[in-house]
Amino acid sequence: MAETSPDLSLPDLSFADAADGVIAMAHYAGAKGLVPATSGNFSVRMTATHAAVTATGANKAALVRDEVIEAEIAGAKHPRASAEAPLHLVRYAHAPEIGAISHIHSLAATLLSRRHEAEGVLRLEGWELLKAFSGIHTHETVMEVPIVPNDQDTDRLAMLVERRLRESPPGFGYLIAGHGLYVWGATYQDVLRHMEAFEFLLTAQLYEEGRP
Ligand SMILES: [Zn+2]
């Protein structure tokens, strides 16, 4: 009799383990000043159908497990979900390789996303720290980070983002103009590294453009 084997490429984490990853990312970003005034959100995929996501309004620097919710990736909205939860959940639905996502409102991401909005993309090129991203082995790399316009209707924005990402080379994140950065990876540990690398690279880019 044929058996269906589980999809080994997808994680199978308990809510507690996934929430601990959410808390680790939130505390890191909070300590670095990347999520001012309760902004930003963090999530870790539990399974094909569920993810642990920060609840609305929490102070990310002091996030505790009660402020993390278990959300259905393609189901009804959780009553305590943040307004930006759809931007996380739609990513999980479209990209099975993504295991964790972080969204930050850092100064460098906010400024550069607005400055380059008309081009629709920010190019990061020639920096040694590009090697911090999974699968990149040389500074001789051009990373094109898509920029989408901001929108308070986050369901509509999530659909726009997915359309845009389908037309873009595979990457690690995107910018929302005048708003901030989304960054992902296979695990929350990868996202911690990618978040730190993005923040360094965006700050370097800002200084190189001569208008920090
Ligand atoms: Zn935001």
XYZ file of C-alpha atoms and ligand atoms in Angstrom:
213
model
C 0.000 0.000 0.000
C 1.407 3.370 -0.969
C 2.074 5.791 1.853
C 2.256 9.524 1.510
C 5.499 10.711 3.043
C 5.638 14.111 4.755
C 7.222 16.996 2.860
C 10.644 17.061 4.512
C 11.437 20.491 3.066
C 8.880 22.117 5.369
C 9.527 22.609 9.085
C 7.385 20.985 11.757
C 7.844 23.227 14.796
C 5.751 23.491 17.938
C 4.194 26.874 18.665
C 6.568 27.276 21.639
C 9.687 26.675 19.508
C 8.456 28.972 16.721
C 7.511 31.671 19.244
C 11.016 31.515 20.729
C 12.411 32.290 17.249
C 9.980 35.216 16.907
C 11.097 36.535 20.299
C 14.807 36.208 19.412
C 14.359 38.261 16.220
C 12.173 40.856 17.966
C 14.602 41.330 20.864
C 17.532 41.708 18.442
C 15.714 44.309 16.321
C 14.404 46.113 19.407
C 17.869 46.327 20.965
C 19.292 47.748 17.705
C 16.570 50.421 17.368
C 15.205 48.913 14.133
C 11.539 48.821 15.265
C 10.762 52.203 16.894
C 7.473 52.901 18.696
C 6.001 49.319 18.540
C 6.527 49.123 14.746
C 7.771 46.010 12.933
C 6.661 42.376 13.088
C 8.312 38.967 13.153
C 7.186 35.458 12.269
C 8.399 31.854 12.135
C 6.723 29.143 10.050
C 5.533 26.192 12.152
C 4.179 23.952 9.371
C 2.726 24.156 5.852
C -0.418 25.730 7.298
C 0.536 27.707 10.427
C 3.017 30.344 11.548
C 3.824 32.096 14.830
C 3.491 35.889 14.341
C 3.809 38.910 16.641
C 0.463 40.218 17.892
C -0.520 43.811 17.199
C 0.926 46.636 19.270
C 3.643 44.808 21.204
C 6.900 46.448 22.268
C 9.284 44.236 20.307
C 12.325 44.912 22.506
C 10.480 43.315 25.458
C 8.316 40.806 23.532
C 7.003 37.845 25.561
C 5.290 34.636 24.404
C 1.776 35.951 25.197
C 2.371 38.586 22.506
C 2.952 35.956 19.819
C -0.076 34.379 18.112
C -0.556 31.195 16.104
C -1.900 32.288 12.705
C -3.315 30.235 9.856
C -1.306 30.907 6.696
C -4.355 30.740 4.422
C -7.239 30.880 6.912
C -9.338 33.447 8.724
C -7.575 36.424 10.294
C -6.572 36.006 13.940
C -8.335 38.668 16.090
C -4.985 39.806 17.577
C -3.079 39.749 14.272
C -1.155 42.893 13.402
C -2.277 44.865 10.347
C 0.865 43.702 8.549
C 0.371 39.976 9.229
C -0.917 39.389 5.645
C 2.492 40.465 4.304
C 4.075 37.614 6.273
C 1.427 34.964 5.612
C 1.206 35.529 1.854
C 4.993 35.093 1.613
C 4.761 31.716 3.392
C 1.932 30.674 1.068
C 3.937 31.546 -2.058
C 7.449 30.425 -1.008
C 7.763 27.045 0.762
C 11.510 27.598 1.265
C 10.825 30.512 3.642
C 10.922 29.522 7.327
C 11.055 32.940 9.023
C 10.394 36.613 8.201
C 11.275 39.884 9.835
C 9.888 43.356 9.120
C 11.779 46.399 10.409
C 11.392 50.180 10.185
C 15.064 51.149 10.326
C 16.172 54.650 9.389
C 18.365 53.479 6.486
C 15.596 51.283 4.989
C 13.031 54.061 5.383
C 15.212 56.730 3.740
C 16.620 54.633 0.862
C 13.244 53.104 -0.014
C 11.768 56.577 -0.473
C 14.779 57.968 -2.337
C 14.810 55.107 -4.895
C 11.050 54.533 -5.164
C 10.831 55.900 -8.732
C 13.461 53.352 -9.906
C 11.493 50.557 -8.228
C 14.696 48.872 -7.080
C 17.734 49.435 -4.873
C 21.003 47.932 -6.157
C 23.553 46.728 -3.614
C 26.772 45.905 -5.410
C 30.393 45.062 -4.625
C 30.101 44.954 -0.827
C 31.948 42.161 1.013
C 29.037 41.712 3.424
C 26.778 40.523 0.571
C 28.405 37.159 1.417
C 26.377 37.088 4.648
C 23.330 36.049 2.586
C 22.745 32.326 2.132
C 24.250 31.122 -1.175
C 26.249 34.288 -2.013
C 30.000 33.590 -2.091
C 31.588 36.678 -3.633
C 31.439 40.452 -3.287
C 31.169 40.544 -7.101
C 27.409 40.333 -6.765
C 24.585 42.698 -7.633
C 21.629 42.342 -5.302
C 18.490 44.021 -6.615
C 16.096 44.767 -3.767
C 12.588 45.507 -5.136
C 10.811 48.646 -3.857
C 7.001 48.767 -3.803
C 4.846 51.825 -3.000
C 3.366 51.979 0.493
C -0.339 51.152 0.992
C -2.422 51.065 4.204
C -4.541 48.252 2.669
C -2.118 45.454 3.555
C -4.105 42.696 1.772
C -3.811 44.681 -1.457
C -0.163 45.457 -0.716
C 0.611 41.768 -0.110
C -0.812 40.853 -3.539
C 1.182 43.635 -5.214
C 4.350 42.406 -3.490
C 3.852 38.815 -4.661
C 3.262 39.961 -8.269
C 6.401 42.078 -8.104
C 8.515 39.291 -6.568
C 7.420 36.857 -9.293
C 8.987 39.220 -11.862
C 12.195 39.731 -9.826
C 15.277 37.520 -9.422
C 15.122 35.364 -6.275
C 16.209 37.418 -3.277
C 16.091 37.876 0.456
C 13.807 40.842 0.931
C 12.057 43.930 -0.418
C 11.508 47.544 0.598
C 8.245 49.444 1.020
C 8.762 53.114 0.116
C 9.063 55.447 3.100
C 8.161 52.527 5.364
C 10.723 49.758 5.868
C 12.182 46.387 4.950
C 10.922 42.801 4.777
C 13.623 40.129 5.006
C 13.370 36.329 5.095
C 15.367 33.126 5.290
C 15.086 29.376 5.798
C 15.375 29.647 9.598
C 15.098 32.426 12.143
C 18.876 32.200 12.642
C 19.318 32.936 8.901
C 16.934 35.874 9.245
C 18.924 37.289 12.174
C 22.040 37.228 9.975
C 20.213 38.597 6.906
C 18.618 41.383 8.967
C 21.990 42.433 10.391
C 23.608 42.276 6.935
C 20.827 44.307 5.287
C 21.038 46.947 7.978
C 24.818 47.265 7.555
C 24.585 47.338 3.730
C 21.744 49.873 3.653
C 23.672 52.111 6.057
C 26.835 51.771 3.938
C 24.809 52.608 0.806
C 23.321 55.656 2.512
C 26.773 56.999 3.406
C 28.198 56.192 -0.030
C 25.434 58.204 -1.657
C 26.753 61.103 0.395
C 23.473 61.929 2.113
C 23.298 59.919 5.329
Zn 5.676 48.266 8.867
